[in-house]
mmCIF file with all atom_site columns, C-alpha atoms in Angstrom:
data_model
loop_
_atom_site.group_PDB
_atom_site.id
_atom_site.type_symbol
_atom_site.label_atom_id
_atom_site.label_alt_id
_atom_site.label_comp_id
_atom_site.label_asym_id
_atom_site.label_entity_id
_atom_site.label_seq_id
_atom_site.pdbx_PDB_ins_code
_atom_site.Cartn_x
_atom_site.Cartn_y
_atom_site.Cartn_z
_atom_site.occupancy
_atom_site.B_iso_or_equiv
_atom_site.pdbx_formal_charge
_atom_site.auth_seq_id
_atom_site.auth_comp_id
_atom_site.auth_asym_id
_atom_site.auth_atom_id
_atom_site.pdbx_PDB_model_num
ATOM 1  C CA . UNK O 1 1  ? 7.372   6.610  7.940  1.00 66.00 ? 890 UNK O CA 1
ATOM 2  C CA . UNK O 1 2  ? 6.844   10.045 9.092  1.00 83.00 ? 891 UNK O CA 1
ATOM 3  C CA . UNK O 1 3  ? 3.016   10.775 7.672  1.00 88.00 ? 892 UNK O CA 1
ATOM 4  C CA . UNK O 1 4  ? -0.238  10.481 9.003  1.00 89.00 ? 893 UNK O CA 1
ATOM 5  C CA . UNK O 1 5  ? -3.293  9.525  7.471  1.00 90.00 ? 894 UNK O CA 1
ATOM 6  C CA . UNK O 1 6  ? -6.673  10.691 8.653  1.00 89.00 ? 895 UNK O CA 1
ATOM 7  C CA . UNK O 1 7  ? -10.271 10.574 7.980  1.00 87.00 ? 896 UNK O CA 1
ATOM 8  C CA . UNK O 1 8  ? -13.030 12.335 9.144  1.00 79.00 ? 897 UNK O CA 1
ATOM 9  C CA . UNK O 1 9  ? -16.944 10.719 9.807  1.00 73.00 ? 898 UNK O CA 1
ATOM 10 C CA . UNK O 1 10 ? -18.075 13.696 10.500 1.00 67.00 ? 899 UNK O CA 1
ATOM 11 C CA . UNK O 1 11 ? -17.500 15.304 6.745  1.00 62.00 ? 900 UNK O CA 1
ATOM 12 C CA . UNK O 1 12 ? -21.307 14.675 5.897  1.00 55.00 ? 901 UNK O CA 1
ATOM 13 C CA . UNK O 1 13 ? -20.125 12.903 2.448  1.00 57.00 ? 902 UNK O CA 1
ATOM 14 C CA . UNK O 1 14 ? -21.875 10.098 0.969  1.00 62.00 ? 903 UNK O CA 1
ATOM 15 C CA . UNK O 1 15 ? -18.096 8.855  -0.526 1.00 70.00 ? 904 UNK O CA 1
ATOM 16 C CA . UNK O 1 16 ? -15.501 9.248  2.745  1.00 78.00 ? 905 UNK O CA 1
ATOM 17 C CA . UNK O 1 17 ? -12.046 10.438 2.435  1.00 84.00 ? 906 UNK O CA 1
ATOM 18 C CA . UNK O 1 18 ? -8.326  9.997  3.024  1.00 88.00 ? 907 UNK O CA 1
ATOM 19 C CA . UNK O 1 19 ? -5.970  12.801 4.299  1.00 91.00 ? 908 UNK O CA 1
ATOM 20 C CA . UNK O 1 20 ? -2.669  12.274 4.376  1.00 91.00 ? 909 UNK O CA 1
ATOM 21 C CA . UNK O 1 21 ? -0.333  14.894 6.591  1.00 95.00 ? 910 UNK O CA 1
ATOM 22 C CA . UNK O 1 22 ? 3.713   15.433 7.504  1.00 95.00 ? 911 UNK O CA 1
ATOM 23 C CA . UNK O 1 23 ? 4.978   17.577 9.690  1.00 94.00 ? 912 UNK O CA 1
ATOM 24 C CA . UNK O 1 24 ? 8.221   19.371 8.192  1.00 93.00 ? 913 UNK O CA 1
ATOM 25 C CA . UNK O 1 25 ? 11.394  20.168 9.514  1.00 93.00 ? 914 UNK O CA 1
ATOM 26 C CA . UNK O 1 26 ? 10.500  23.708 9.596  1.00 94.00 ? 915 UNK O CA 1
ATOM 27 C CA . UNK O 1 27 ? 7.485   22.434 11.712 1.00 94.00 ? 916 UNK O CA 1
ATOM 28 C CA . UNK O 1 28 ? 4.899   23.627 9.010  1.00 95.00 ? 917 UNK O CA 1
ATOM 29 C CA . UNK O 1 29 ? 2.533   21.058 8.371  1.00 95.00 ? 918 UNK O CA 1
ATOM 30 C CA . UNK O 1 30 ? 1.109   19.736 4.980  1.00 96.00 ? 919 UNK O CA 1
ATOM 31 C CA . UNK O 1 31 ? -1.930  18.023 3.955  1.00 95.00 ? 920 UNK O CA 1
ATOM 32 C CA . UNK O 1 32 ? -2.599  16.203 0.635  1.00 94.00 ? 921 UNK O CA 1
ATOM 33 C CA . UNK O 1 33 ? -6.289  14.501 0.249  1.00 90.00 ? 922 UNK O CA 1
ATOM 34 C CA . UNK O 1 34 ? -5.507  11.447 -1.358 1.00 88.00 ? 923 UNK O CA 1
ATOM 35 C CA . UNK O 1 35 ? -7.271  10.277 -5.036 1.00 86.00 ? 924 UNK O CA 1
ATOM 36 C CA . UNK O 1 36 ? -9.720  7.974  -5.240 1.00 82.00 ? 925 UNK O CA 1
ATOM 37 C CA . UNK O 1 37 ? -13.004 6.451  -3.993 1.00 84.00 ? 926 UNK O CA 1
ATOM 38 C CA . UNK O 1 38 ? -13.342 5.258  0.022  1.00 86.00 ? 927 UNK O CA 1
ATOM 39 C CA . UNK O 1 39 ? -16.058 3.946  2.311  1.00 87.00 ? 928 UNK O CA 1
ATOM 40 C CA . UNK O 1 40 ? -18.579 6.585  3.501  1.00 85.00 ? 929 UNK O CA 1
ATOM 41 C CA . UNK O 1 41 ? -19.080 6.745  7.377  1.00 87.00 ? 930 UNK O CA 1
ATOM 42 C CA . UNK O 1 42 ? -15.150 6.200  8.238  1.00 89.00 ? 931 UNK O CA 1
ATOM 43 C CA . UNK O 1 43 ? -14.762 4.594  11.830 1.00 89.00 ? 932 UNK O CA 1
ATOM 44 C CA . UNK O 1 44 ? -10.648 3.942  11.779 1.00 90.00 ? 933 UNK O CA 1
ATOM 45 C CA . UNK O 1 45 ? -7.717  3.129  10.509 1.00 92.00 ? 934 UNK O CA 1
ATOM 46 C CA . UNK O 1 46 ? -5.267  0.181  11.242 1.00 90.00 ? 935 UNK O CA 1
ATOM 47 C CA . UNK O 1 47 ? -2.215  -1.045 10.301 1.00 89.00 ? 936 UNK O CA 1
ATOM 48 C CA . UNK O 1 48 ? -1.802  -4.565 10.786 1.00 88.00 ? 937 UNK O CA 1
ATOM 49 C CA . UNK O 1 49 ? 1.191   -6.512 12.206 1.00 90.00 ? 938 UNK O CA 1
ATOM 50 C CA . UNK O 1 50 ? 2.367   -7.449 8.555  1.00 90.00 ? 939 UNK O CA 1
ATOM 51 C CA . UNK O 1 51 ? 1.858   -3.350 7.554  1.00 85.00 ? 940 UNK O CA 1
ATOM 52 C CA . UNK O 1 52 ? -1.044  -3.641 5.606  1.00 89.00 ? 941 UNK O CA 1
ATOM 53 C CA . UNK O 1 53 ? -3.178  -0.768 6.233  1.00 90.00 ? 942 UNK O CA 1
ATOM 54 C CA . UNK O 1 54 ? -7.452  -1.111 7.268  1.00 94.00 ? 943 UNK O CA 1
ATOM 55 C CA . UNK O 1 55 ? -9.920  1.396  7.343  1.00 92.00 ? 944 UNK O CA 1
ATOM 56 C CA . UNK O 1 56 ? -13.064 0.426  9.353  1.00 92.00 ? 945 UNK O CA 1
ATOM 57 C CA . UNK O 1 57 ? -16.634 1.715  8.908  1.00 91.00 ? 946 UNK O CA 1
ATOM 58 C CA . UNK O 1 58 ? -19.307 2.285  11.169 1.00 89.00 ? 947 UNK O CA 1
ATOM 59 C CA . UNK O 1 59 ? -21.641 -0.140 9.459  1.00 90.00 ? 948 UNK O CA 1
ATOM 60 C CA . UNK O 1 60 ? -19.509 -3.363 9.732  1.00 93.00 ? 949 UNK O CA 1
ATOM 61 C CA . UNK O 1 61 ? -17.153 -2.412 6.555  1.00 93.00 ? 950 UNK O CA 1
ATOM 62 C CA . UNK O 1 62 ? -12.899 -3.567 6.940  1.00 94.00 ? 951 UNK O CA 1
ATOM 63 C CA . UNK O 1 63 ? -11.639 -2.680 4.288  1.00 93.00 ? 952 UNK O CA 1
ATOM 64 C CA . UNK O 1 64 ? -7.854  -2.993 2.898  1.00 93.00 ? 953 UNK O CA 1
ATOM 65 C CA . UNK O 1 65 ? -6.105  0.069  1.663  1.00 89.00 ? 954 UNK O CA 1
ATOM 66 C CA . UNK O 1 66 ? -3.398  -0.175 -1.104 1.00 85.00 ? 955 UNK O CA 1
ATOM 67 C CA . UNK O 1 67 ? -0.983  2.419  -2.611 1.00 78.00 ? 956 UNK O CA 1
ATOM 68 C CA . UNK O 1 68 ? -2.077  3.120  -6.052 1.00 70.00 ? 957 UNK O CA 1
ATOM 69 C CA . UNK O 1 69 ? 0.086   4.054  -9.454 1.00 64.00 ? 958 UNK O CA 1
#
């Protein structure tokens, strides 16, 4: 509750990424790129009505996204 995760297709990467952003009390905003390997050619992101959390690709790809250690 509270971030937002974002993605961009446009980044011109051949390995896509995940941004994750909160807005702070003091209405500053931060961004952390989260670790790890995702889809090229990012198209969205979902969460599902059980929470789960998708990231779509332009070519056909759903994939499920999971918190790592």
């Amino acid at each position: 509750a509270g971030d937002y995760f974002y993605t961009d297709h446009g980044a011109g990467s051949t390995q896509g990424i995940l941004v994750k952003a909160r807005l702070q009390p003091d209405r500053t905003l931060t961004t952390q790129t989260q670790p790890g390997p995702f889809p090229a050619s990012p198209a969205s992101l979902h969460a599902d009505g059980r929470g789960e959390f998708h990231l779509t690709t332009t070519t056909g790809g759903v994939y499920r996204l999971e918190a790592g250690p």
